Short mmCIF file of C-alpha atoms in Angstrom, two decimals:
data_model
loop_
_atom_site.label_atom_id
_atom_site.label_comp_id
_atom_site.label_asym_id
_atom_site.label_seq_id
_atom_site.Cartn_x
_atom_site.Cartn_y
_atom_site.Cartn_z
CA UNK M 1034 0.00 0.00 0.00
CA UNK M 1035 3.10 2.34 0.98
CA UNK M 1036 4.44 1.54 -2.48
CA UNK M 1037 0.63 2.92 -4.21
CA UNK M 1038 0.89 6.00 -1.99
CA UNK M 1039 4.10 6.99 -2.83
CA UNK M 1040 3.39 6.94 -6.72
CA UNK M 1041 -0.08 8.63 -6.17
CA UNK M 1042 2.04 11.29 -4.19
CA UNK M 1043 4.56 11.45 -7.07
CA UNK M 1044 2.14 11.63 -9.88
CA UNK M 1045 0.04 14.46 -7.80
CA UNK M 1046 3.26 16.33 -7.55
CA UNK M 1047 4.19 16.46 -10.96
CA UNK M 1048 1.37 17.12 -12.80
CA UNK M 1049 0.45 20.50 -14.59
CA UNK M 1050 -2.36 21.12 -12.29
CA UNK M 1051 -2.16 19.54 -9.17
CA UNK M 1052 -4.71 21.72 -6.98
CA UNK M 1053 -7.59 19.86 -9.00
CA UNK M 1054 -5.74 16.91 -9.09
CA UNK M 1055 -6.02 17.28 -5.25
CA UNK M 1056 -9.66 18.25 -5.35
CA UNK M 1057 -10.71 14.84 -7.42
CA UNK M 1058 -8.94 12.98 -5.42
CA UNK M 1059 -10.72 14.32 -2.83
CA UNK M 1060 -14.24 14.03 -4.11
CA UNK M 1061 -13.75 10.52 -5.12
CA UNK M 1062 -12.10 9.59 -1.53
CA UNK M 1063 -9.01 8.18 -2.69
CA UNK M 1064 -7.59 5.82 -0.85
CA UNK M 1065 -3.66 6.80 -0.82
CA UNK M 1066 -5.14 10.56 0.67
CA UNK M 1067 -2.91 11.87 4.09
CA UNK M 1068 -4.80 11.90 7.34
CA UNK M 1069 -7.66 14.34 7.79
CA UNK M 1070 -7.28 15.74 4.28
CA UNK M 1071 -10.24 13.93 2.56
CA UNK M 1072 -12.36 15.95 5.31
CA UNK M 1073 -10.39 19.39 4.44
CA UNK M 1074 -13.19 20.63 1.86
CA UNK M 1075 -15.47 20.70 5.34
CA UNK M 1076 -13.18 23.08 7.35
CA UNK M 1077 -13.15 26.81 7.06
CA UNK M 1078 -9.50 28.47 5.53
CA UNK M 1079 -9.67 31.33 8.30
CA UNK M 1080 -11.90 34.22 8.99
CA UNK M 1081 -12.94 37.09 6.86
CA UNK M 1082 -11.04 39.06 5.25
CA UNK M 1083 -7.93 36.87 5.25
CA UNK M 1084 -9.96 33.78 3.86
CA UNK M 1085 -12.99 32.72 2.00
CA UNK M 1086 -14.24 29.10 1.45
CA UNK M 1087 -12.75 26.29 2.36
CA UNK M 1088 -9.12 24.47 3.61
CA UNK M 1089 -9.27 22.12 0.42
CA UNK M 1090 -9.68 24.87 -1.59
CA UNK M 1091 -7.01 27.07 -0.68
CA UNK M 1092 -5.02 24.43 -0.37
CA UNK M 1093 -5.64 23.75 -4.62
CA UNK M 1094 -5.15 27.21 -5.15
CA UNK M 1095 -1.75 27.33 -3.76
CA UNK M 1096 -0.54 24.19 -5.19
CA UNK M 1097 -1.67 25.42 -8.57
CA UNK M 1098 -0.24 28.71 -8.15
CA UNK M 1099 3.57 26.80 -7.80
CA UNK M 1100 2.80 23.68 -10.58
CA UNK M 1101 5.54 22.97 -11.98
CA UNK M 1102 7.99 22.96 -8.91
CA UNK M 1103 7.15 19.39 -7.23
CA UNK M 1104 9.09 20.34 -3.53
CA UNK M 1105 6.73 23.97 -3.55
CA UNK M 1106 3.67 22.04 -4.36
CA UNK M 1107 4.01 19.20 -1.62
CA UNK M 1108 5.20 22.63 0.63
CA UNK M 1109 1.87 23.98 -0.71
CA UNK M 1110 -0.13 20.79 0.08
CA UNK M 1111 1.21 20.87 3.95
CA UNK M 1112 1.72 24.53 4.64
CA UNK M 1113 -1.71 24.92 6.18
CA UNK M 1114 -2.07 20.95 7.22
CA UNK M 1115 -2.57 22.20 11.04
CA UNK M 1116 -6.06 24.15 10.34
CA UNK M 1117 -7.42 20.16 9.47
CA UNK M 1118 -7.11 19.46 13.35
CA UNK M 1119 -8.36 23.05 15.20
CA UNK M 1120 -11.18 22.13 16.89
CA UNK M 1121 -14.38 22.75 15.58
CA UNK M 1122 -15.56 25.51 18.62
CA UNK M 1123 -12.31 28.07 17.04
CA UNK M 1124 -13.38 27.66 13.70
CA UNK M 1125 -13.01 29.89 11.49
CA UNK M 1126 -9.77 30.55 13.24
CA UNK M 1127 -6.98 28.36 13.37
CA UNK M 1128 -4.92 29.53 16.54
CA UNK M 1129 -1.55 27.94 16.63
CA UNK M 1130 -2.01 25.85 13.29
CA UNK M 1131 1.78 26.63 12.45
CA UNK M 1132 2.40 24.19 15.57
CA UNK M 1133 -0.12 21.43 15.10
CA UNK M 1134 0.65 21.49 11.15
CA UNK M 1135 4.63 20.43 11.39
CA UNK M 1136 4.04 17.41 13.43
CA UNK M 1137 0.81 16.07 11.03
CA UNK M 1138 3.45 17.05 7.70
CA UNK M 1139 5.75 14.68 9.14
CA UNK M 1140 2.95 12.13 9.77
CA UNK M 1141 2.10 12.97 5.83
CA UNK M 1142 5.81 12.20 4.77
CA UNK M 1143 5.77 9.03 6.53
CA UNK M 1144 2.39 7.77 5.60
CA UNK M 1145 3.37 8.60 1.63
CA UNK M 1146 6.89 7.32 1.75
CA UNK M 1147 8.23 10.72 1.13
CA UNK M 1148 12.00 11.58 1.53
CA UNK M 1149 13.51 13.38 4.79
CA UNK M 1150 14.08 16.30 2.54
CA UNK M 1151 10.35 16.50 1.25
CA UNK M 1152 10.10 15.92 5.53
CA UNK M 1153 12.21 18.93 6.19
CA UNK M 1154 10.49 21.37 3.45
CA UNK M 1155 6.70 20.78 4.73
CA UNK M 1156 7.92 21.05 8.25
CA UNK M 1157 9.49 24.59 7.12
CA UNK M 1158 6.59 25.29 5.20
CA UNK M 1159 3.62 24.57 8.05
CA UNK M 1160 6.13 25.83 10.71
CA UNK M 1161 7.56 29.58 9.25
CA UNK M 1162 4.83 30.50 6.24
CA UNK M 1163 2.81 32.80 8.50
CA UNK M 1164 5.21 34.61 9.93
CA UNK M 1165 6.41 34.95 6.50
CA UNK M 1166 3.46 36.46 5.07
CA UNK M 1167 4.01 39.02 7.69
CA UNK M 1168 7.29 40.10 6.26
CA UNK M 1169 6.98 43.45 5.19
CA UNK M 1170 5.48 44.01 9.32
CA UNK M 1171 8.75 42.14 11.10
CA UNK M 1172 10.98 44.11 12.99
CA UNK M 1173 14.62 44.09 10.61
CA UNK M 1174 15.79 41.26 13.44
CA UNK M 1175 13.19 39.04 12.67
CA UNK M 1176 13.59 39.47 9.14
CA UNK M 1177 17.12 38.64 9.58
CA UNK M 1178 16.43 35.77 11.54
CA UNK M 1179 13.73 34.37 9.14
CA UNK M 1180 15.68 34.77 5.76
CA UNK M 1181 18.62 32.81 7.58
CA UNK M 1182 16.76 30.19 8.54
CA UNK M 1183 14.88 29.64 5.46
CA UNK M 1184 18.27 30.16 3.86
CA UNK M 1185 20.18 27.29 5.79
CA UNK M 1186 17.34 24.92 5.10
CA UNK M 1187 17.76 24.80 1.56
CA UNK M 1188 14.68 25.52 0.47
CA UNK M 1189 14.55 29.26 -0.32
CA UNK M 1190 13.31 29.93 -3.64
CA UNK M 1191 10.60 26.68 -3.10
CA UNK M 1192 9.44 28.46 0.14
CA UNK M 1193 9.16 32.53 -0.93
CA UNK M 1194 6.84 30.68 -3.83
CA UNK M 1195 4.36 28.96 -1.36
CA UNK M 1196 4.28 32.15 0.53
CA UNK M 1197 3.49 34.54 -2.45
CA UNK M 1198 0.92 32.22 -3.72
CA UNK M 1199 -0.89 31.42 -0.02
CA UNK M 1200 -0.65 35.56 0.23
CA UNK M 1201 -1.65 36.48 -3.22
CA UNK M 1202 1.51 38.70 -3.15
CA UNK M 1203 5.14 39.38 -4.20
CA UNK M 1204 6.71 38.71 -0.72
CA UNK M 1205 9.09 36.69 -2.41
CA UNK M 1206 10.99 39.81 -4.40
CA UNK M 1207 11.54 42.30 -1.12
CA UNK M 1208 12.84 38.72 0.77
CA UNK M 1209 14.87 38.18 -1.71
CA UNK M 1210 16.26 41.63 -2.42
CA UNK M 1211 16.87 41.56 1.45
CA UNK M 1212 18.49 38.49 1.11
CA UNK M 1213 20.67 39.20 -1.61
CA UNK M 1214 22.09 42.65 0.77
CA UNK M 1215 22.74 39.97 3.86
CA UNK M 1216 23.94 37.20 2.23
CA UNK M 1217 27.60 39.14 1.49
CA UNK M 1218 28.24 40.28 5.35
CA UNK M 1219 31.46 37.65 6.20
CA UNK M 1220 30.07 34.79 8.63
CA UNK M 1221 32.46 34.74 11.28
CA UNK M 1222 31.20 32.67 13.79
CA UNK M 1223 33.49 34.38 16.42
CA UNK M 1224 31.84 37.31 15.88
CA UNK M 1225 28.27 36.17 15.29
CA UNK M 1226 25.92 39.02 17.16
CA UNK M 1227 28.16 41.35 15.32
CA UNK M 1228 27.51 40.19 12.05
CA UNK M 1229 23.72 39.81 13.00
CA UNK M 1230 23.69 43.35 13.85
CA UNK M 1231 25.02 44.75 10.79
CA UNK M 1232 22.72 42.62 8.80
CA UNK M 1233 20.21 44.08 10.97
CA UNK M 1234 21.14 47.72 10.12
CA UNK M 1235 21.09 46.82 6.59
CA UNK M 1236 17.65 45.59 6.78
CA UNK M 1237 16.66 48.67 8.07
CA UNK M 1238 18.27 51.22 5.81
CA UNK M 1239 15.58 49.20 3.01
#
């Protein structure tokens, strides 16, 4: 069964159009689906303004947005797998989703046979995307902090695309701009608050 997961998983990945790919494998209650997502077109995406309709269908909308990148479309799938197990009385919200959402992508991974990479990226993904839709709000420290840590993870450019399409924005190009001015200080680990601070002051000269 592992074996017919993983391939469903693969082949949902790489399609052209994997958000309805996601959605009719939904409807017809697939057997290979992750825990809790066959029930996702029941559950609300968030509260008004943020959000309209439903988990599943956000969810499709983001992996659609990033088709043709297979590691930003499983980030896609599992950046928002924590709203799936918020009890019904918050609904709409989906207090502390970012928490509950890394431990069920990791129960995804497993359940699909997926690599400890694909493990790593949803993990990033469900753990760090709202805080980076909030980019342009951060204080420059926390913008230093984020882009380092979605830097040493290796999944940059795959993770500014999940949050751009889940934001219906262009985070991506002032993170990496930002990026691109902090990347050059010298890492000397000797001196590490140092360099943090003048990546800090860069950050806020932007």
């Amino acid at each position: 069964m592992k074996d017919k997961r993983h391939a469903a998983i693969e082949s949902l990945l790489q399609t052209v159009a994997p958000g309805a790919a996601l959605l009719a494998a939904v409807r017809r209650r697939e057997a290979w689906l992750p825990p809790f997502l066959a029930d996702a077109d029941t559950i609300p995406a968030g509260p008004a303004p943020y959000h309209s309709g439903s988990v599943l269908a956000h969810t499709a909308r983001c992996m659609d947005a990033v088709a043709g990148d297979a590691l930003a479309v499983w980030m896609a799938l599992g950046h928002d797998a924590g709203k799936l197990t918020t009890p019904r009385a918050l609904w709409p919200h989906h207090y502390g989703h970012e928490s509950r959402g890394r431990r069920l992508v990791a129960v995804w991974a497993r359940h699909l046979g997926l690599s400890d990479k694909y493990t790593r990226a949803g993990i990033l993904a469900a753990r760090l995307h709202m805080k980076a839709g909030r980019y342009a709000r951060l204080r420059p420290g926390k913008k230093f902090d984020l882009l380092h840590e979605v830097a040493a993870s290796g999944f940059f450019v795959a993770f500014w695309k999940v949050v751009d399409a889940d934001t219906k924005s262009s985070i991506s190009e002032t993170a990496w701009r930002d990026w691109q001015q902090i990347r050059t200080i010298p890492n000397d680990t000797r001196m590490e608050e140092k360099t943090r601070q003048k990546g800090i002051a860069l950050l806020k000269l932007a």
